[in-house]
Amino acid sequence: MKIIPPSYEILDALDQQGLAVRIEFSGRICYKSEDKIDKDSALPFVSKMAEHGHNSVLEMGVVSLRIRYPEPDMLAELYATQPRYLQIDTQAENTLLVTGSVRAFREMLIFHPGCRLVQGMSAFLAERHPYFFATIIPEGGFQDQPGMIMSKVRLHEIDKLPQPLRLKHRHLAVKFIVNRAVTHEIVRHRPCSFLQESQRYCRYADNKFGGEVTFIKPMFYGDGTPEYRLWHQAMAETEQLYLKLLETSTPQAARTVLPNSCKTELIVYANLQEWRHIFRLRTTKAAEPSMREVMIPLHQELTG
């Protein structure tokens, strides 16, 4: 049995990487298969995710586009599709700033292939990232959109936007190592994207996990107190039950005895506007203490 403190890591440098690298890094958290990452692993990984429709993983790659469209009714046509999970702002006459995840752009093409702006965005992205769109390109290919001008907006450009736009279009990923009680609360936030270590697939009896279960040290009980000793005893007994069940059961069956104190890794990806909302809720005195234990220092680090 291993006991560790909670922690977090700001993954801002990850956004400096290409879409495929970002998505692979985040996706492998679920299976704790980061050891399989190498210089050639990203494209096969994301291609497989796209092919099998593992859409939550594809939310971990966000891209911003600047679009100049020639006909005013194109915008009304786009809004008529009720676009999900795309942040759309007008920057100038007939010019849009659109930010969304790979999943959001893929689903727009799947459900609204006739929309001209969707066709233009999809064609632009598919040319640069074909592995995300190979299985969903419309029969006959994309239609030409004369007069539509599109470009990718780089991260340093997003950071120079006026504050109201930057808050909506700048995304930030944070990896938390916390107990499952904390993650149960974090994943209620919208709009955010989440990927979490899976007890269904992770077999903690394996050597890669040291053959043991890892627990997060509870902030409620001081070392050596009667309460801490009871908690420690409960975790030790639970670990033995879990390992015993693994002798005849799958991880998804054995995990049913694991408690909230289990360590888990969770990547949270959201725009700065939503992070502000998270901090407003999760750093107050009314917030759950274990949540405040990580959210307060994270907020302080991000705000300087």
XYZ file of N, CA and C in Angstrom, residues 24-229:
618
model
N -2.711 12.317 -27.546
C -2.139 11.053 -27.078
C -1.721 11.147 -25.615
N -1.030 12.216 -25.253
C -0.579 12.369 -23.867
C -1.760 12.278 -22.907
N -2.836 12.980 -23.234
C -3.999 12.999 -22.348
C -4.714 11.654 -22.340
N -4.858 11.055 -23.518
C -5.599 9.809 -23.611
C -4.945 8.657 -22.882
N -3.630 8.640 -22.854
C -2.943 7.520 -22.211
C -3.017 7.580 -20.687
N -3.460 8.701 -20.149
C -3.706 8.777 -18.707
C -4.739 7.731 -18.291
N -5.736 7.516 -19.145
C -6.833 6.612 -18.787
C -6.333 5.205 -18.487
N -5.388 4.748 -19.277
C -4.902 3.378 -19.148
C -3.538 3.310 -18.469
N -3.011 4.497 -18.102
C -1.663 4.592 -17.539
C -0.667 3.882 -18.457
N -0.766 4.222 -19.739
C 0.115 3.612 -20.742
C 1.084 4.638 -21.311
N 1.465 5.615 -20.492
C 2.392 6.645 -20.963
C 3.734 6.063 -21.400
N 4.059 4.868 -20.903
C 5.324 4.242 -21.282
C 5.360 3.862 -22.761
N 4.209 3.880 -23.423
C 4.148 3.534 -24.841
C 4.331 4.750 -25.753
N 4.469 5.926 -25.172
C 4.653 7.131 -25.979
C 6.080 7.180 -26.518
N 6.196 7.360 -27.827
C 7.497 7.616 -28.436
C 7.294 8.589 -29.590
N 8.329 8.842 -30.350
C 8.260 9.873 -31.387
C 7.306 9.510 -32.520
N 6.941 8.239 -32.636
C 6.077 7.803 -33.734
C 4.699 7.330 -33.274
N 4.389 7.457 -31.998
C 3.176 6.821 -31.474
C 1.921 7.677 -31.570
N 2.067 8.987 -31.721
C 0.907 9.875 -31.627
C -0.098 9.650 -32.756
N 0.363 9.627 -33.994
C -0.571 9.509 -35.117
C -1.344 8.191 -35.106
N -0.697 7.036 -34.899
C -1.489 5.802 -34.806
C -2.502 5.837 -33.662
N -2.116 6.441 -32.541
C -3.020 6.494 -31.388
C -4.259 7.319 -31.712
N -4.063 8.549 -32.210
C -5.227 9.409 -32.456
C -6.061 8.894 -33.622
N -5.418 8.264 -34.598
C -6.180 7.682 -35.708
C -7.119 6.595 -35.196
N -6.622 5.796 -34.268
C -7.448 4.737 -33.686
C -8.592 5.329 -32.873
N -8.311 6.387 -32.117
C -9.364 7.027 -31.334
C -10.468 7.558 -32.246
N -10.067 8.200 -33.352
C -11.050 8.747 -34.286
C -11.844 7.640 -34.969
N -11.152 6.595 -35.389
C -11.807 5.492 -36.094
C -12.857 4.813 -35.229
N -12.552 4.665 -33.936
C -13.464 3.955 -33.034
C -14.434 4.893 -32.311
N -14.373 6.175 -32.624
C -15.327 7.110 -32.033
C -15.129 7.364 -30.558
N -13.886 7.287 -30.089
C -13.596 7.598 -28.688
C -13.514 9.119 -28.542
N -14.693 9.734 -28.553
C -14.771 11.180 -28.716
C -14.245 11.969 -27.531
N -14.369 11.419 -26.327
C -13.902 12.175 -25.163
C -12.403 12.440 -25.247
N -11.666 11.502 -25.827
C -10.221 11.692 -25.983
C -9.942 12.824 -26.973
N -10.761 12.922 -28.015
C -10.553 13.939 -29.044
C -10.904 15.344 -28.562
N -11.505 15.452 -27.385
C -11.770 16.773 -26.816
C -10.496 17.434 -26.294
N -9.424 16.666 -26.168
C -8.199 17.199 -25.586
C -7.317 17.941 -26.592
N -7.784 18.058 -27.819
C -7.089 18.874 -28.806
C -7.987 20.014 -29.241
N -7.598 21.240 -28.952
C -8.407 22.414 -29.278
C -7.679 23.260 -30.314
N -8.434 23.773 -31.274
C -7.859 24.599 -32.332
C -8.730 25.837 -32.525
N -8.094 26.953 -32.870
C -8.804 28.206 -33.144
C -8.614 28.586 -34.610
N -9.696 29.026 -35.241
C -9.679 29.414 -36.648
C -10.194 30.842 -36.802
N -9.573 31.577 -37.709
C -10.109 32.879 -38.127
C -10.679 32.702 -39.525
N -11.946 33.051 -39.685
C -12.661 32.757 -40.925
C -13.285 34.042 -41.472
N -12.966 34.341 -42.704
C -13.657 35.422 -43.410
C -14.586 34.772 -44.434
N -15.871 35.049 -44.299
C -16.856 34.410 -45.165
C -17.470 35.460 -46.098
N -17.760 35.087 -47.345
C -18.151 36.079 -48.347
C -19.614 36.492 -48.314
N -20.486 35.638 -47.796
C -21.919 35.919 -47.867
C -22.501 36.017 -46.454
N -23.176 37.123 -46.137
C -23.682 37.332 -44.776
C -24.590 36.219 -44.267
N -25.353 35.576 -45.155
C -26.286 34.552 -44.690
C -25.582 33.277 -44.235
N -24.280 33.171 -44.494
C -23.536 31.993 -44.037
C -23.509 31.899 -42.513
N -23.450 33.048 -41.850
C -23.410 33.032 -40.388
C -24.737 32.542 -39.821
N -25.839 33.028 -40.372
C -27.151 32.560 -39.919
C -27.304 31.066 -40.163
N -26.773 30.600 -41.283
C -26.826 29.171 -41.598
C -26.051 28.362 -40.559
N -24.890 28.892 -40.137
C -24.095 28.196 -39.117
C -24.829 28.164 -37.785
N -25.374 29.305 -37.362
C -26.066 29.347 -36.078
C -27.331 28.487 -36.081
N -27.927 28.303 -37.249
C -29.127 27.472 -37.338
C -28.834 26.016 -36.995
N -27.571 25.614 -37.100
C -27.199 24.242 -36.730
C -27.094 24.068 -35.219
N -27.208 25.182 -34.477
C -27.027 25.164 -33.018
C -25.715 24.463 -32.653
N -24.592 25.047 -33.079
C -23.289 24.375 -32.891
C -22.987 24.101 -31.430
N -22.609 22.866 -31.147
C -22.294 22.461 -29.782
C -20.797 22.583 -29.534
N -20.457 23.184 -28.421
C -19.078 23.201 -27.939
C -18.117 23.956 -28.857
N -18.643 24.842 -29.697
C -17.801 25.763 -30.441
C -17.972 27.152 -29.848
N -16.859 27.837 -29.619
C -16.908 29.228 -29.183
C -16.779 30.091 -30.434
N -17.817 30.865 -30.730
C -17.865 31.648 -31.963
C -18.027 33.120 -31.612
N -17.109 33.947 -32.104
C -17.184 35.389 -31.891
C -16.900 36.112 -33.202
N -17.572 37.235 -33.386
C -17.336 38.084 -34.553
C -16.218 39.061 -34.232
N -15.175 39.067 -35.058
C -14.051 39.973 -34.853
C -14.139 41.218 -35.721
N -14.709 41.072 -36.894
C -14.882 42.188 -37.822
C -16.009 41.805 -38.767
N -16.325 42.678 -39.687
C -17.406 42.381 -40.619
C -17.090 41.106 -41.402
N -18.022 40.169 -41.343
C -17.885 38.884 -42.038
C -16.633 38.109 -41.622
N -16.164 38.329 -40.398
C -14.968 37.630 -39.914
C -15.252 37.022 -38.545
N -14.993 35.728 -38.419
C -15.265 34.997 -37.190
C -13.981 34.482 -36.560
N -14.006 34.378 -35.238
C -13.006 33.627 -34.490
C -13.735 32.432 -33.895
N -13.322 31.232 -34.295
C -14.004 30.004 -33.873
C -12.994 29.097 -33.178
N -13.315 28.683 -31.962
C -12.459 27.772 -31.203
C -13.266 26.548 -30.797
N -12.666 25.386 -30.976
C -13.340 24.164 -30.570
C -12.385 22.991 -30.554
N -12.845 21.906 -29.986
C -12.040 20.689 -29.936
C -12.166 19.928 -31.246
N -11.265 18.984 -31.437
C -11.357 18.109 -32.602
C -12.716 17.419 -32.625
N -13.185 17.000 -31.460
C -14.500 16.356 -31.404
C -15.595 17.295 -31.898
N -15.560 18.548 -31.458
C -16.601 19.500 -31.847
C -16.631 19.704 -33.355
N -15.460 19.861 -33.966
C -15.416 20.060 -35.413
C -15.850 18.796 -36.158
N -15.455 17.631 -35.660
C -15.875 16.377 -36.298
C -17.394 16.221 -36.250
N -17.983 16.495 -35.098
C -19.423 16.299 -34.965
C -20.211 17.310 -35.790
N -19.667 18.507 -35.974
C -20.330 19.456 -36.866
C -20.385 18.901 -38.285
N -19.303 18.277 -38.726
C -19.289 17.703 -40.070
C -20.231 16.503 -40.168
N -20.256 15.674 -39.137
C -21.110 14.482 -39.157
C -22.587 14.863 -39.218
N -22.988 15.842 -38.414
C -24.408 16.153 -38.283
C -24.890 17.279 -39.200
N -23.957 18.106 -39.693
C -24.369 19.248 -40.520
C -23.448 19.400 -41.734
N -23.321 18.358 -42.531
C -22.372 18.412 -43.652
C -22.761 19.401 -44.739
N -24.018 19.820 -44.773
C -24.452 20.739 -45.814
C -24.195 22.200 -45.508
N -23.839 22.523 -44.281
C -23.574 23.913 -43.903
C -22.268 24.369 -44.547
N -22.297 25.509 -45.213
C -21.129 25.950 -45.971
C -19.935 26.275 -45.079
N -20.171 26.915 -43.948
C -19.055 27.197 -43.046
C -18.494 25.911 -42.443
N -19.353 24.957 -42.165
C -18.883 23.662 -41.669
C -18.033 22.978 -42.733
N -18.479 23.037 -43.978
C -17.691 22.465 -45.071
C -16.314 23.130 -45.151
N -16.293 24.455 -45.041
C -15.029 25.171 -45.137
C -14.084 24.847 -44.000
N -14.604 24.844 -42.763
C -13.764 24.528 -41.607
C -13.247 23.097 -41.684
N -14.124 22.179 -42.061
C -13.743 20.768 -42.116
C -12.685 20.522 -43.180
N -12.864 21.141 -44.349
C -11.884 20.962 -45.421
C -10.523 21.510 -45.004
N -10.529 22.655 -44.346
C -9.280 23.276 -43.888
C -8.567 22.368 -42.889
N -9.309 21.848 -41.915
C -8.699 21.003 -40.884
C -8.316 19.629 -41.432
N -9.143 19.078 -42.312
C -8.849 17.751 -42.856
C -7.596 17.764 -43.718
N -7.336 18.877 -44.372
C -6.121 18.975 -45.181
C -4.880 18.930 -44.303
N -4.977 19.515 -43.108
C -3.828 19.600 -42.204
C -3.769 18.434 -41.221
N -4.913 17.860 -40.911
C -4.979 16.758 -39.941
C -5.890 15.660 -40.495
N -5.497 15.003 -41.575
C -6.398 14.044 -42.235
C -6.808 12.873 -41.357
N -5.967 12.505 -40.394
C -6.251 11.349 -39.551
C -7.476 11.551 -38.664
N -7.900 12.797 -38.452
C -9.099 13.044 -37.656
C -10.382 12.935 -38.490
N -10.263 13.076 -39.798
C -11.453 13.193 -40.637
C -11.569 12.091 -41.690
N -10.594 11.206 -41.762
C -10.534 10.234 -42.857
C -11.806 9.410 -42.987
N -12.429 9.058 -41.879
C -13.586 8.156 -41.923
C -14.922 8.884 -42.029
N -14.916 10.222 -42.031
C -16.196 10.950 -42.025
C -16.301 11.972 -43.155
N -15.348 11.987 -44.080
C -15.432 12.920 -45.203
C -16.657 12.569 -46.051
N -17.480 13.554 -46.409
C -18.691 13.267 -47.197
C -18.360 12.597 -48.526
N -19.274 11.770 -48.975
C -19.098 11.134 -50.279
C -18.995 12.221 -51.349
N -17.972 12.145 -52.151
C -17.740 13.181 -53.149
C -16.801 14.269 -52.676
N -16.385 14.183 -51.411
C -15.426 15.153 -50.890
C -16.075 16.447 -50.441
N -15.246 17.430 -50.160
C -15.729 18.724 -49.693
C -16.060 19.627 -50.883
N -17.068 20.464 -50.691
C -17.440 21.427 -51.718
C -16.559 22.668 -51.605
N -16.147 23.194 -52.755
C -15.386 24.442 -52.749
C -16.252 25.570 -52.198
N -15.614 26.458 -51.435
C -16.317 27.612 -50.871
C -15.614 28.877 -51.364
N -15.950 29.341 -52.574
C -15.265 30.516 -53.147
C -15.386 31.739 -52.241
N -14.274 32.412 -52.064
C -14.274 33.639 -51.272
C -14.112 33.431 -49.785
N -14.142 32.183 -49.315
C -13.961 31.912 -47.887
C -12.467 31.805 -47.594
N -11.994 32.615 -46.661
C -10.572 32.649 -46.308
C -10.422 32.190 -44.863
N -9.543 31.238 -44.650
C -9.425 30.623 -43.331
C -7.962 30.504 -42.933
N -7.692 30.709 -41.641
C -6.332 30.534 -41.123
C -6.408 30.043 -39.690
N -5.356 29.352 -39.278
C -5.276 28.885 -37.897
C -4.726 30.010 -37.030
N -5.317 30.194 -35.861
C -4.874 31.227 -34.924
C -3.969 30.560 -33.897
N -2.730 30.984 -33.843
C -1.746 30.364 -32.964
C -1.960 30.798 -31.516
N -1.353 30.034 -30.621
C -1.542 30.279 -29.194
C -1.060 31.669 -28.793
N 0.060 32.110 -29.338
C 0.564 33.433 -28.961
C -0.374 34.538 -29.448
N -1.126 34.272 -30.521
C -2.114 35.244 -30.981
C -3.325 35.267 -30.054
N -3.737 34.090 -29.592
C -4.850 34.022 -28.639
C -4.502 34.797 -27.374
N -3.263 34.673 -26.928
C -2.849 35.349 -25.700
C -2.823 36.868 -25.845
N -2.820 37.370 -27.077
C -2.813 38.817 -27.304
C -4.207 39.385 -27.551
N -5.219 38.535 -27.529
C -6.585 39.006 -27.747
C -7.041 39.895 -26.594
N -8.009 40.773 -26.827
C -8.616 41.504 -25.711
C -9.128 40.527 -24.651
N -9.082 40.948 -23.415
C -9.379 40.046 -22.305
C -10.696 39.277 -22.454
N -11.805 39.916 -22.832
C -13.057 39.143 -22.947
C -12.961 38.000 -23.951
N -12.266 38.229 -25.065
C -12.103 37.161 -26.054
C -11.101 36.118 -25.583
N -10.033 36.567 -24.963
C -9.013 35.625 -24.487
C -9.604 34.653 -23.477
N -10.451 35.128 -22.593
C -11.042 34.254 -21.587
C -11.853 33.131 -22.223
N -12.472 33.406 -23.360
C -13.322 32.409 -24.005
C -12.552 31.476 -24.935
N -11.465 31.967 -25.526
C -10.779 31.183 -26.555
C -9.466 30.561 -26.084
N -8.970 30.970 -24.927
C -7.721 30.391 -24.400
C -8.062 29.230 -23.476
N -7.557 28.048 -23.797
C -7.801 26.858 -22.989
C -6.559 26.493 -22.181
N -6.805 25.827 -21.072
C -5.721 25.416 -20.184
C -6.030 24.030 -19.636
N -5.014 23.163 -19.638
C -5.159 21.813 -19.088
C -4.403 21.704 -17.772
N -5.017 21.031 -16.815
C -4.388 20.767 -15.519
C -4.567 19.289 -15.202
N -3.485 18.655 -14.769
C -3.571 17.265 -14.321
C -3.595 17.239 -12.797
N -4.638 16.642 -12.257
C -4.776 16.491 -10.813
C -4.455 15.058 -10.415
N -3.751 14.900 -9.304
C -3.587 13.598 -8.660
C -4.243 13.734 -7.294
N -5.436 13.197 -7.184
C -6.287 13.420 -6.014
C -7.078 12.150 -5.722
N -7.906 12.210 -4.689
C -8.771 11.063 -4.429
C -10.035 11.159 -5.284
N -10.778 10.078 -5.329
C -11.935 10.025 -6.221
C -13.119 10.842 -5.711
N -13.149 11.178 -4.459
C -14.199 12.073 -3.973
C -14.052 13.452 -4.611
N -12.806 13.898 -4.769
C -12.554 15.192 -5.398
C -12.947 15.149 -6.873
N -12.559 14.087 -7.572
C -12.874 14.046 -9.004
C -14.371 13.917 -9.248
N -15.099 13.277 -8.334
C -16.553 13.191 -8.501
C -17.170 14.586 -8.586
N -16.586 15.544 -7.866
C -17.114 16.908 -7.882
C -16.603 17.698 -9.081
N -15.329 17.526 -9.418
C -14.769 18.304 -10.527
C -15.499 18.008 -11.836
N -15.820 16.744 -12.078
C -16.388 16.384 -13.382
C -17.822 16.874 -13.560
N -18.368 17.548 -12.579
C -19.697 18.136 -12.737
C -19.651 19.461 -13.485
N -18.465 20.016 -13.667
C -18.355 21.335 -14.294
C -18.552 21.246 -15.807
N -19.216 22.257 -16.361
C -19.442 22.389 -17.795
C -19.215 23.841 -18.198
N -18.716 24.119 -19.397
C -18.190 23.139 -20.348
C -16.712 22.870 -20.089
N -16.392 21.648 -19.805
C -15.010 21.207 -19.599
C -14.841 19.862 -20.297
N -13.597 19.478 -20.473
C -13.296 18.135 -20.955
C -12.479 17.422 -19.893
N -12.726 16.115 -19.748
C -12.080 15.341 -18.694
C -11.578 14.009 -19.243
N -10.421 13.595 -18.782
C -9.953 12.227 -18.973
C -9.373 11.760 -17.645
N -9.751 10.548 -17.240
C -9.399 10.076 -15.901
C -8.835 8.665 -15.941
N -7.893 8.426 -15.063
C -7.350 7.079 -14.861
C -8.493 6.101 -14.615
N -8.481 5.002 -15.345
C -9.601 4.066 -15.313
C -9.299 2.861 -14.432
N -10.053 2.707 -13.355
C -9.924 1.506 -12.531
C -10.463 0.282 -13.258
N -11.237 0.507 -14.303
C -11.761 -0.619 -15.073
C -10.648 -1.336 -15.831
N -9.655 -0.569 -16.293
C -8.590 -1.147 -17.104
C -7.260 -1.257 -16.360
N -7.029 -0.395 -15.382
C -5.772 -0.458 -14.636
C -5.830 -1.599 -13.625
N -4.863 -2.472 -13.712
C -4.787 -3.632 -12.808
C -3.651 -3.362 -11.824
N -4.009 -2.953 -10.620
C -3.005 -2.459 -9.685
C -2.128 -3.560 -9.099
N -2.443 -4.804 -9.392
C -1.560 -5.896 -8.978
C -0.354 -6.027 -9.905
N -0.399 -5.347 -11.053
C 0.687 -5.467 -12.025
C 1.941 -4.743 -11.548
N 3.063 -5.140 -12.119
C 4.347 -4.557 -11.726
C 4.412 -3.058 -11.987
N 3.755 -2.591 -13.054
C 3.829 -1.170 -13.385
C 3.223 -0.301 -12.286
N 2.379 -0.896 -11.443
C 1.800 -0.177 -10.310
C 2.446 -0.588 -8.989
N 3.523 -1.358 -9.080
C 4.199 -1.812 -7.870
C 3.455 -2.909 -7.143
N 2.432 -3.484 -7.798
C 1.662 -4.547 -7.158
C 0.879 -4.077 -5.952
N 0.530 -2.792 -5.938
C -0.164 -2.247 -4.773
C -1.134 -1.153 -5.193
N -2.024 -0.815 -4.283
C -2.985 0.265 -4.499
C -2.433 1.529 -3.848
N -2.585 2.647 -4.543
C -2.134 3.931 -4.006
C -3.332 4.721 -3.500
N -3.184 5.283 -2.313
C -4.245 6.081 -1.703
C -3.750 7.502 -1.466
N -4.689 8.438 -1.451
C -4.374 9.833 -1.158
C -4.521 10.070 0.347
N -3.502 10.649 0.922
C -3.528 10.916 2.365
C -4.657 11.889 2.691
N -5.527 11.537 3.627
C -6.653 12.422 3.950
C -6.204 13.611 4.788
N -6.705 14.776 4.450
C -6.331 15.972 5.194
C -7.075 16.073 6.522
N -8.073 15.228 6.701
C -8.941 15.347 7.871
C -8.306 14.786 9.146
N -7.345 13.863 8.998
C -6.807 13.162 10.159
C -5.302 13.373 10.256
N -4.840 13.790 11.415
C -3.415 13.963 11.628
C -2.711 12.634 11.830
N -1.431 12.595 11.452
C -0.649 11.370 11.633
C -0.686 10.929 13.097
N -0.884 9.636 13.300
C -0.827 9.084 14.646
C -2.103 9.200 15.444
N -3.104 9.905 14.920
C -4.364 10.025 15.655
C -5.154 8.727 15.542
N -6.077 8.484 16.476
C -6.903 7.269 16.380
C -7.669 7.205 15.059
N -8.143 8.361 14.587
C -8.901 8.378 13.334
C -8.011 7.982 12.142
N -6.771 8.489 12.151
C -5.867 8.146 11.047
C -5.529 6.658 11.070
N -5.341 6.109 12.256
C -5.024 4.684 12.349
C -6.184 3.832 11.833
